[in-house]
Coordinates of C-alpha atoms and ligand atoms in Angstrom, one line a residue:
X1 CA 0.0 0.0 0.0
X2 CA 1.6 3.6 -0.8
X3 CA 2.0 5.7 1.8
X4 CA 0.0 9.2 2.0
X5 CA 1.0 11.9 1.2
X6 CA 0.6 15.3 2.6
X7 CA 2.3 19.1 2.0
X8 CA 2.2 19.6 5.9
X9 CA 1.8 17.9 9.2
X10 CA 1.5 19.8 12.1
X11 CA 2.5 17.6 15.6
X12 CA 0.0 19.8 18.0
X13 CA -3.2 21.4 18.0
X14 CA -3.0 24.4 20.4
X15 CA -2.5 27.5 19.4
X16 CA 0.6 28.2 17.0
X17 CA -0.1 24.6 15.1
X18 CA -3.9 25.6 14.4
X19 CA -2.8 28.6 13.2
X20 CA -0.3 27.3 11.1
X21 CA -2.6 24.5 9.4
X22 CA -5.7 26.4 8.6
X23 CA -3.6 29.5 7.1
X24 CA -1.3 26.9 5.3
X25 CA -4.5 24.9 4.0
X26 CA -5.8 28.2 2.6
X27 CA -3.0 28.4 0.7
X28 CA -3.7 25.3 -0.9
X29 CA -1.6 22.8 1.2
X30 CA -2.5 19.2 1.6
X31 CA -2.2 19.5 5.6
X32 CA -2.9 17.1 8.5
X33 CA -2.4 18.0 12.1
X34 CA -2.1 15.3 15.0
X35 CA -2.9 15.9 18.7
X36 CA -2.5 13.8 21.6
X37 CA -5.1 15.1 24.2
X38 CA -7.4 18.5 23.2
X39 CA -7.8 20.6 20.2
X40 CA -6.6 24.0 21.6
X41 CA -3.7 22.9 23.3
X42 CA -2.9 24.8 26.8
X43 CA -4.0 28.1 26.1
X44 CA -7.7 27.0 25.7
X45 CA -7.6 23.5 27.7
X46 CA -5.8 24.3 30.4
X47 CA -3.9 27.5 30.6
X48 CA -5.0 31.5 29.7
X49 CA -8.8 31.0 29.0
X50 CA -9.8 28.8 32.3
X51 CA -7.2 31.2 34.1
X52 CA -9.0 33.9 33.3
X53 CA -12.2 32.9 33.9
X54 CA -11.4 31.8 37.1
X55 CA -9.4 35.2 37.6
X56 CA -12.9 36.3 37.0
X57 CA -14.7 34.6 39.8
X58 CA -12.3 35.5 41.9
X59 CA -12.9 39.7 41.1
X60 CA -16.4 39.2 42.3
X61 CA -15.1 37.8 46.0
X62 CA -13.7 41.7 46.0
X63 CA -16.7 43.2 44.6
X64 CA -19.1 41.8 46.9
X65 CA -16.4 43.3 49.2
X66 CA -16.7 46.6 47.8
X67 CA -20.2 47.0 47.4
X68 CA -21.3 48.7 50.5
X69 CA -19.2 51.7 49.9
X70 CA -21.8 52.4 47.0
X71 CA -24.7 51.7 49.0
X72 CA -25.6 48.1 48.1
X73 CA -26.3 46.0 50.3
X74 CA -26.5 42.3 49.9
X75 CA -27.4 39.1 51.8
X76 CA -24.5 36.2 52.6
X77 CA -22.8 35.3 49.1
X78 CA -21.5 31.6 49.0
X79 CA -19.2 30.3 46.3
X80 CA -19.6 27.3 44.7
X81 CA -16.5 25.9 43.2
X82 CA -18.0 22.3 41.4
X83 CA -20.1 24.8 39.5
X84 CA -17.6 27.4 38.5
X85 CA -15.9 24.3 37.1
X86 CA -18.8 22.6 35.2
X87 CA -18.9 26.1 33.7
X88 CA -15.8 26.3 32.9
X89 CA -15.5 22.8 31.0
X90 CA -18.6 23.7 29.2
X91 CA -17.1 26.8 27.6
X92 CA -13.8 25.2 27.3
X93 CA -15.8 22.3 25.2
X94 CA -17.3 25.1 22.8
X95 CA -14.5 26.6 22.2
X96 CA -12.9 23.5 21.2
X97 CA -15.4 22.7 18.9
X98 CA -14.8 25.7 18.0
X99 CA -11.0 25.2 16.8
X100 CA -12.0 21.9 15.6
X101 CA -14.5 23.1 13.0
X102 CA -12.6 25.6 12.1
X103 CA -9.7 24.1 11.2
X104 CA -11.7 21.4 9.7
X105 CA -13.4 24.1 7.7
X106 CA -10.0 25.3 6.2
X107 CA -9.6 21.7 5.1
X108 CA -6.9 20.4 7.8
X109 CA -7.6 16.8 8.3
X110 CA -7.1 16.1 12.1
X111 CA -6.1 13.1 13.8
X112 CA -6.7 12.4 17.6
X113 CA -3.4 10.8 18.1
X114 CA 0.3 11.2 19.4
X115 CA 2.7 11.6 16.4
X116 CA 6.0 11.0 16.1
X117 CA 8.9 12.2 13.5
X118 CA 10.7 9.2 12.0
X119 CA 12.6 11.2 9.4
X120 CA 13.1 14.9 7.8
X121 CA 10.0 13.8 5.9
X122 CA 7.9 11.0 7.5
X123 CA 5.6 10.8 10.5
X124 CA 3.9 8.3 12.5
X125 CA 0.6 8.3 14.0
X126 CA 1.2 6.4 17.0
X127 CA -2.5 5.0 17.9
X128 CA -2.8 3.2 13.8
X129 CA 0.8 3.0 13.4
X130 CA 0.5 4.2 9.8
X131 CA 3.8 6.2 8.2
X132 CA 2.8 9.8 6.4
X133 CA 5.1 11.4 4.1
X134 CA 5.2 15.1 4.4
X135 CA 7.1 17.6 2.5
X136 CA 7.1 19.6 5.4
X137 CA 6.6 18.8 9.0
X138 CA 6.1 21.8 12.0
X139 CA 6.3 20.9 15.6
X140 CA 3.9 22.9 18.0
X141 CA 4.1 20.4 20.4
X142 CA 4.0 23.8 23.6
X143 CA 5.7 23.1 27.1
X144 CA 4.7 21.3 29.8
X145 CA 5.1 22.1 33.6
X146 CA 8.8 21.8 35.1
X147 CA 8.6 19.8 38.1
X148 CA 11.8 20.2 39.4
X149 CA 14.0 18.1 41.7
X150 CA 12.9 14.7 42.7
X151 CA 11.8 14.6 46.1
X152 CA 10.0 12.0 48.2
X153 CA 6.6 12.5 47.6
X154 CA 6.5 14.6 44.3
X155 CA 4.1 13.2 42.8
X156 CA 1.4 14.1 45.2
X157 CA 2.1 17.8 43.9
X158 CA -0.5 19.4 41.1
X159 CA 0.5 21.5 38.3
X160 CA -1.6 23.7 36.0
X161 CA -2.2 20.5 34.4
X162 CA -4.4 19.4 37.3
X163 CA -5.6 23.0 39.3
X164 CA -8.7 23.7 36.7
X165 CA -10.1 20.5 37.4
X166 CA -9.7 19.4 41.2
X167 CA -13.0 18.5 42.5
X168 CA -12.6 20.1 45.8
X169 CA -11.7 23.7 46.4
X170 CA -8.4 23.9 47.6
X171 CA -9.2 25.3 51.5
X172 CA -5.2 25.3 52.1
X173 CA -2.5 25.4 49.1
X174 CA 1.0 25.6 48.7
X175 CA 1.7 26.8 45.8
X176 CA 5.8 26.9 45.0
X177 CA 7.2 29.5 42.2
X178 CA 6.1 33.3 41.8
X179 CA 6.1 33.8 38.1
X180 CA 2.9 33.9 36.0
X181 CA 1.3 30.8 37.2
X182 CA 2.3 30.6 41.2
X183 CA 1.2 34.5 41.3
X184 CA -2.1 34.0 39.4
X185 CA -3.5 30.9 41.1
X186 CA -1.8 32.5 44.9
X187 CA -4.7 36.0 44.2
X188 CA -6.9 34.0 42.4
X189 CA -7.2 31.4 45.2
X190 CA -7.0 33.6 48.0
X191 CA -9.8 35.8 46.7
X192 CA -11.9 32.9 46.5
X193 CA -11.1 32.0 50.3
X194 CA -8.4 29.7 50.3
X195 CA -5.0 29.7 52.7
X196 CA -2.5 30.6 50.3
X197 CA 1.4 29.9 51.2
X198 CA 3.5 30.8 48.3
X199 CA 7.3 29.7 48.4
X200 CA 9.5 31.7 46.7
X201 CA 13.8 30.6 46.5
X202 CA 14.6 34.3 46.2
X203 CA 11.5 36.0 49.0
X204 CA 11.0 38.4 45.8
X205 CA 8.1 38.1 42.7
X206 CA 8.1 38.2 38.8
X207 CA 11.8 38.2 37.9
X208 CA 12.6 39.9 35.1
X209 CA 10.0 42.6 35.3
X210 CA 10.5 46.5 36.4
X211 CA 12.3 46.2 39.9
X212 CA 9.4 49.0 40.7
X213 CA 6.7 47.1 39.5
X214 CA 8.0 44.0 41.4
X215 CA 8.3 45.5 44.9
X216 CA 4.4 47.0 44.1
X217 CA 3.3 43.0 43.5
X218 CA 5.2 42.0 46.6
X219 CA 3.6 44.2 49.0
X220 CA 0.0 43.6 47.2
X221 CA 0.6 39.6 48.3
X222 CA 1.3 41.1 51.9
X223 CA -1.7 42.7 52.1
X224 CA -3.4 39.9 50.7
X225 CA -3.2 37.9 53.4
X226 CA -0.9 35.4 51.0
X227 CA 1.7 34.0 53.2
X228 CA 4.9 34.2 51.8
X229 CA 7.5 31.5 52.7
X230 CA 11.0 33.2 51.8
X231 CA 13.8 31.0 50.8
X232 CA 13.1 27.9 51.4
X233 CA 12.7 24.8 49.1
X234 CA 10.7 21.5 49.9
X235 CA 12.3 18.4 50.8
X236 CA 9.6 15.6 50.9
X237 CA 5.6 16.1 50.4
X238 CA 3.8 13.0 52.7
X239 CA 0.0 11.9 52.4
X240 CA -1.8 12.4 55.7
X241 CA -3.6 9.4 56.5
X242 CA -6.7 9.5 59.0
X243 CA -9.3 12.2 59.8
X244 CA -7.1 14.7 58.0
X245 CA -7.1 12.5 55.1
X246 CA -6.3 14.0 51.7
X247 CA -3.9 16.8 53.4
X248 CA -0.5 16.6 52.2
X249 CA 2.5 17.3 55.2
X250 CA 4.9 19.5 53.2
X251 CA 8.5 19.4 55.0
X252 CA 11.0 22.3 54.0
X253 CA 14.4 22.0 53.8
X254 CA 15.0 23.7 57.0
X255 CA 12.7 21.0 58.8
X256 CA 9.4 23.5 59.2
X257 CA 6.6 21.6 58.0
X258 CA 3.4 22.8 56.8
X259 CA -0.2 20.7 56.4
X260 CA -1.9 21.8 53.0
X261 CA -4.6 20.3 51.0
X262 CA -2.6 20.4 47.5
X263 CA 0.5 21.7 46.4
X264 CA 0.8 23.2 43.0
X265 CA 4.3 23.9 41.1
X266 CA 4.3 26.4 39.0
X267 CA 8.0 26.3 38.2
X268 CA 8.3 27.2 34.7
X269 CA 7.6 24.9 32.0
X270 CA 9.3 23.2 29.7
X271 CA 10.1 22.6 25.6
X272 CA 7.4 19.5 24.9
X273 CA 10.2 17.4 22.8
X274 CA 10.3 14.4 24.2
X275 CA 10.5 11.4 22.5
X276 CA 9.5 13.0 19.2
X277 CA 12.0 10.9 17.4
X278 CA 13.4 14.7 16.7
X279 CA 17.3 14.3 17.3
X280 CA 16.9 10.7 15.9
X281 CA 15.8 12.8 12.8
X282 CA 19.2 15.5 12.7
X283 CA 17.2 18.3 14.9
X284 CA 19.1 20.2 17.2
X285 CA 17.6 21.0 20.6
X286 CA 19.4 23.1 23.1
X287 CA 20.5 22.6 26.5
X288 CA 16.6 22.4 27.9
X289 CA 15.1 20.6 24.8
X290 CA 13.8 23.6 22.7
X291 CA 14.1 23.1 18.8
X292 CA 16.7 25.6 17.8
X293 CA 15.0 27.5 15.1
X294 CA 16.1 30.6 12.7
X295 CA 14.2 33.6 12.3
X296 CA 11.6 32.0 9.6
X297 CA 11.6 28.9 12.5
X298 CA 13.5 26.6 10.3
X299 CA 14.9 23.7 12.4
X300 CA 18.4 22.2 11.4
X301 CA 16.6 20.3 9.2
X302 CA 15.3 22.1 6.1
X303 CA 11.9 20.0 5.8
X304 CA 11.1 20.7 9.6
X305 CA 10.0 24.1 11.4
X306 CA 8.6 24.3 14.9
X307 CA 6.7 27.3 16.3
X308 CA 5.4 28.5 19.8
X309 CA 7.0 27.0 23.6
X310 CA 8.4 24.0 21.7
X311 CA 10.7 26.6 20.0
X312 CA 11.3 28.6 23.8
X313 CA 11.6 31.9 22.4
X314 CA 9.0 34.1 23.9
X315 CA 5.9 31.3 25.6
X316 CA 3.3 33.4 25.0
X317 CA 0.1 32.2 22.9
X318 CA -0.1 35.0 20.7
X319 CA 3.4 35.3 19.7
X320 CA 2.8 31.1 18.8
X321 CA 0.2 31.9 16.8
X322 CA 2.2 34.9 15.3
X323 CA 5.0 32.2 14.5
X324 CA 2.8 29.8 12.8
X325 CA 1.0 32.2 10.7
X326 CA 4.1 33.4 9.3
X327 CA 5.9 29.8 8.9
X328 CA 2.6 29.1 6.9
X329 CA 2.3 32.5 4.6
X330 CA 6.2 31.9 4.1
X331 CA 6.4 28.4 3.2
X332 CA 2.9 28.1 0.9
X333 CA 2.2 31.4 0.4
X334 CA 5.1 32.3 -1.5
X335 CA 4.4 35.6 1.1
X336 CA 7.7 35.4 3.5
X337 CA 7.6 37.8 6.6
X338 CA 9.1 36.9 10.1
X339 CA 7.7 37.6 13.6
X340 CA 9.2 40.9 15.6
X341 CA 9.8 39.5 19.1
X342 CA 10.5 42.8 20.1
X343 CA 8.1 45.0 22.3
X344 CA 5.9 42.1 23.2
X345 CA 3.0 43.6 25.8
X346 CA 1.9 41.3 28.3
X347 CA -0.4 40.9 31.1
X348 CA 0.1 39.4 34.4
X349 CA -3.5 38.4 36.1
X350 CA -2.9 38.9 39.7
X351 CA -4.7 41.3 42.1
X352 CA -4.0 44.3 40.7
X353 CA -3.0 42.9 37.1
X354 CA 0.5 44.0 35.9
X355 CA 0.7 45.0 32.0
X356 CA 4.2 45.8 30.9
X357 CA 5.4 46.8 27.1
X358 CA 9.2 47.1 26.3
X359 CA 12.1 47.7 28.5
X360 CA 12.7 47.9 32.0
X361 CA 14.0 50.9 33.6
X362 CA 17.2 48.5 34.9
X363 CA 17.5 46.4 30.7
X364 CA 17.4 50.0 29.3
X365 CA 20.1 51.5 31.7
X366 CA 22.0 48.3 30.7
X367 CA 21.8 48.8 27.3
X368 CA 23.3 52.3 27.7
X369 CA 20.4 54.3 27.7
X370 CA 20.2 57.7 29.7
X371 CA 16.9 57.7 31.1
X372 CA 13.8 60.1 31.9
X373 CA 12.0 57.9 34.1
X374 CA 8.4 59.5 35.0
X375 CA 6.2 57.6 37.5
X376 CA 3.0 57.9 39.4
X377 CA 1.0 55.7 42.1
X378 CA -2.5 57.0 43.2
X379 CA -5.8 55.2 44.4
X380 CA -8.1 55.1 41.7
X381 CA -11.2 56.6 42.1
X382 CA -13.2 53.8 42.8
X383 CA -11.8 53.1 45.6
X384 CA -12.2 56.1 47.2
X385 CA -16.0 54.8 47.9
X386 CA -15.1 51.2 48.0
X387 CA -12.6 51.1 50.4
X388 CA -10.2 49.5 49.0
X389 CA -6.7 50.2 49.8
X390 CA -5.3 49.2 46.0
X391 CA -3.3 51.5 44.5
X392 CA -2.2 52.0 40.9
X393 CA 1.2 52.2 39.4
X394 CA 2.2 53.7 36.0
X395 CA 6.0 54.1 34.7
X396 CA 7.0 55.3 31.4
X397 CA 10.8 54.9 30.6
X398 CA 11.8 57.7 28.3
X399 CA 15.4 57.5 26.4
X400 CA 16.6 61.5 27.8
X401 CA 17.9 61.9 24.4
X402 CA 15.7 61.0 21.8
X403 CA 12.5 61.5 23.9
X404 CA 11.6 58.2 23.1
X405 CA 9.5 55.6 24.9
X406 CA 11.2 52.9 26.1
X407 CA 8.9 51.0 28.5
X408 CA 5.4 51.4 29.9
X409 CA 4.6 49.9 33.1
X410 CA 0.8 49.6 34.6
X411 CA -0.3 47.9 38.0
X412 CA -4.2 48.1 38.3
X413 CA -7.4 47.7 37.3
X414 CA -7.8 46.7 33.7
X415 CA -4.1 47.3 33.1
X416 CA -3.9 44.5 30.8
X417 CA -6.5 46.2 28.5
X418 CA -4.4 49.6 28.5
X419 CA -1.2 48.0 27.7
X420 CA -2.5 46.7 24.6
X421 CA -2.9 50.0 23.4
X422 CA 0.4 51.3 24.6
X423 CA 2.6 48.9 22.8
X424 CA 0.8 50.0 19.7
X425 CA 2.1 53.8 20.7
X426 CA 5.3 52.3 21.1
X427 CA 5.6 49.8 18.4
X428 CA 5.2 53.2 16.1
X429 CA 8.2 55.1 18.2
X430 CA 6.1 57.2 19.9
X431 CA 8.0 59.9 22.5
X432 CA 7.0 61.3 25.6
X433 CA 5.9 64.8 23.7
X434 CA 3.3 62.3 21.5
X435 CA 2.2 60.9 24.9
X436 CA 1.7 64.4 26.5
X437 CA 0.1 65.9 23.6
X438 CA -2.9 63.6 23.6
X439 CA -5.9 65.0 25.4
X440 CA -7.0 63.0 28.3
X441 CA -10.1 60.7 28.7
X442 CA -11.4 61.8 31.9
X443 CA -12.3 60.4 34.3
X444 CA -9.6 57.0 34.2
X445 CA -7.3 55.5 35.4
X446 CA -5.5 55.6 32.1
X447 CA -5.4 59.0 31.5
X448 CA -2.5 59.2 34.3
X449 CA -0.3 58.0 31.0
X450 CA -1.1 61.6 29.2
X451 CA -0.8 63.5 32.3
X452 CA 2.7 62.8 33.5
X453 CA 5.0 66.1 33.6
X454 CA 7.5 65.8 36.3
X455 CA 10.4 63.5 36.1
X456 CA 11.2 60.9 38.7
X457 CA 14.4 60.4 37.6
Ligands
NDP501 P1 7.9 31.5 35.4 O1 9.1 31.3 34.6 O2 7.1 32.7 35.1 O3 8.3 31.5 36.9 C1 8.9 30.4 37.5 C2 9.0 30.6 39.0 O4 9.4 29.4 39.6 C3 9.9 31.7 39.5 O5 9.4 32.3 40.6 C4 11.2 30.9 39.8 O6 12.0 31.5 40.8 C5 10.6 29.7 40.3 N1 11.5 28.5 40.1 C6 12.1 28.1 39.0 N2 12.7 26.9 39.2 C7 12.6 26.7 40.5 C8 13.1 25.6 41.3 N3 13.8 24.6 40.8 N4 12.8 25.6 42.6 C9 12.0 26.6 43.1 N5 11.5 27.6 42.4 C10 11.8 27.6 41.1 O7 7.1 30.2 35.2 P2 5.5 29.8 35.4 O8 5.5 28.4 35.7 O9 4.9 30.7 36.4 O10 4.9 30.1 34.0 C11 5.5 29.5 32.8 C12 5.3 30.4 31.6 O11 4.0 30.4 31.2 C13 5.6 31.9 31.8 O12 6.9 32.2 31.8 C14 4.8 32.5 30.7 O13 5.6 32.4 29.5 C15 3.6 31.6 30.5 N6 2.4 32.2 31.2 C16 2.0 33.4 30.8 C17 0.8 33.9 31.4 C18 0.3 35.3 31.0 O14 0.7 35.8 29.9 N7 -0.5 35.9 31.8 C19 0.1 33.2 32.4 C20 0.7 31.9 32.8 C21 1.8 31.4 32.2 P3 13.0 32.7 40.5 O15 12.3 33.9 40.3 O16 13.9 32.7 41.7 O17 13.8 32.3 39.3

């Protein structure tokens, strides 16, 4: 029997393969694309979506908080998590479906199955066995959590993986790591009423962000009510048997022990490459198994490209899907561009959210910039009735020479949505005199970007 044939398969179904194969089979492309567990991969299974609507629930827990201030008044609220997780897998399902007809629209044939590479031009589907020849193949296989080192008792830890779908609410968690994931779950969690202890090697949050924007995070878990556990690591995780059943007895390497109902790790994650049958096949990975790719994410090998976590170069969905539209325009739409992974905006879900756009004050003074740093932290207006003591942050890094913006750095409410149009203003080289020549939008929090005369440094 002769093999089949195909212009493309795509190993992975989330969000920079899908991408890639419907954009790729509107060229014309003969595509298939294999996936192992859920069209949609993290981002929409078990990552950003969920996150978010769960970050969600958890924004009402301060509302009903806030209320009074405005004159409501309201009976005893009770949260139900079981039903903010049936909700959640039933949107999660739809927008599966979603994917799946869509991609199915753009004629990608899909197959629910692992797939390996067993050449620069073969593939096979692991559940039939059968061998497809492809002219080109794209791995978008994402990450998966980093569990760190092996100690006794690991495996009664969680990981994002697991959190979405626990069937209890986690009363007490443990949650090591405070990047993205340990900071989002650690306000989420506590919102919604849990005992949050967040471990952290270095007692600080969010490495690699503004140092300013950092310290604002830290004191917000403070006042929180998050414990913080500084620098310590864990050195065995033990079931607790009896009444307490279904407790885990977490012992630190200094020999405190706390009593938790789940631990979550939230590590970092790493390049999904495993036993892909990809060095077998000539593709260079480096040192943490990411497929080293070029700038058009051309592997070592000519016939094979990768795109998104699998390629570690910024893990964020929509640079993934970024990468795989222009793999696909590039290789079968005789249309070649590459992805700037410059000036990336992103959004950090915790309690106030964080959205940052370009440099850091400390990156730009060590790339030799002089700087005009201009700052300002206020309570928003809102809270003036509410009560609440949040406060917002906003930081524009200015090159002193050029007048150029640098970096744009926002702690508060809906600061994920205002970054979004910063980096736009910044993507086209706006300066501080573009900024301070737009009019305000009053009354916002936002306008506090327009209004900003004195320098802070
Ligand atoms: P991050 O890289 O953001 O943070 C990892 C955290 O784990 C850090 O606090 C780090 O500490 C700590 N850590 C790393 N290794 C160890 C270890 N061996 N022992 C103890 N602590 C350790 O990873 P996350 O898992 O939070 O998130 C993974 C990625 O997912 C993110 O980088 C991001 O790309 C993506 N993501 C994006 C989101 C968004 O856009 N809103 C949301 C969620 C995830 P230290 O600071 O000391 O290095």
């Amino acid at each position: 029997m002769s093999r089949k044939e195909v212009d493309l398969f795509v190993i992975g179904a989330g969000s920079g393969g899908v991408r890639a194969a419907r954009i790729a089979a509107q060229h014309g492309a003969r595509v298939m694309m294999a996936e192992e567990f859920r069209t949609g991969g993290t981002c929409v299974i078990r990552g950003c979506v969920p996150k978010k609507l769960f970050v969600y629930a958890a924004r009402y827990a301060h509302e009903l908080e806030e209320m009074a201030g405005f004159g409501w008044r309201v009976g005893e609220a009770a949260f139900d998590w079981s039903a903010l997780v049936a909700a959640k897998d039933k949107e999660i399902t739809r927008l599966e479906g979603i994917y799946k007809r869509n991609a199915g629209a753009a004629g990608v044939e899909q197959v629910a199955s692992r797939a390996v590479v067993t050449g620069p031009n073969s593939v096979r589907i692991v559940s039939t066995g059968e061998e497809i020849s492809a002219k080109y193949i794209l791995i978008a296989t994402g990450g998966r959590p980093s569990l760190g080192a092996d100690i006794p008792g690991r495996e009664l830890a969680i990981t994002s993986n697991e959190i979405f779908d626990l069937p209890d609410f986690p009363k007490r968690i443990l949650i090591q790591g405070t990047g993205y994931i340990g900071l989002e779950f650690a306000f989420m969690l506590r919102a919604l009423g849990a005992e949050v202890h967040l471990v952290s090697r270095s007692g600080h949050v969010l490495r690699g962000f503004d140092e300013e924007v950092r310290t604002h995070i830290l004191e917000a878990v403070e006042a929180s009510g998050i414990q913080m556990v500084k620098e310590k690591g864990l050195s065995s995780i033990e079931a607790v048997s009896g009444e307490a059943s279904g407790s885990k007895r977490v012992t630190f390497t200094d020999g405190h022990v706390i009593e938790v109902d789940e631990v979550l790790l939230a590590i970092g994650r790493t390049p999904n490459t495993q036993d892909l049958g990809l060095e077998e096949a000539g593709v260079a990975l480096d040192k943490v198994g990411a497929v080293v790719v070029d700038e058009n994410s051309r592997s070592s090998v000519p016939s094979i490209y990768a795109v998104g976590d699998a390629t570690n170069r910024v893990n964020l969905t929509p640079v993934a899907i970024r990468e795989g539209h222009a793999f696909a325009d590039t290789v079968f739409g005789n249309a070649p561009w590459v992805v700037d992974h410059s000036l990336i905006a992103t959004a950090v879900f915790t309690e106030p959210e964080v959205g940052t756009v370009g440099l850091t004050e400390e990156e730009a003074r060590r790339k030799g910039h002089k700087l005009d740093i201009y700052k300002s932290a206020f309570r928003p207006l809102k809270a003036t009735l509410s009560g609440s003591q949040t406060r917002m942050f906003m930081k524009l890094v200015v090159d002193a020479e050029t007048n150029r913006v640098l970096g744009c750095h926002i702690i508060g409410e809906a600061a994920g949505e205002m970054i979004q149009l910063a980096a736009i203003a910044l993507g086209m080289g706006a300066t501080k005199a573009d900024f301070d020549r737009t009019i305000a939008v009053h009354p916002t929090a936002a306008e506090e970007l327009v209004t900003m005369r004195t320098k802070a440094g």
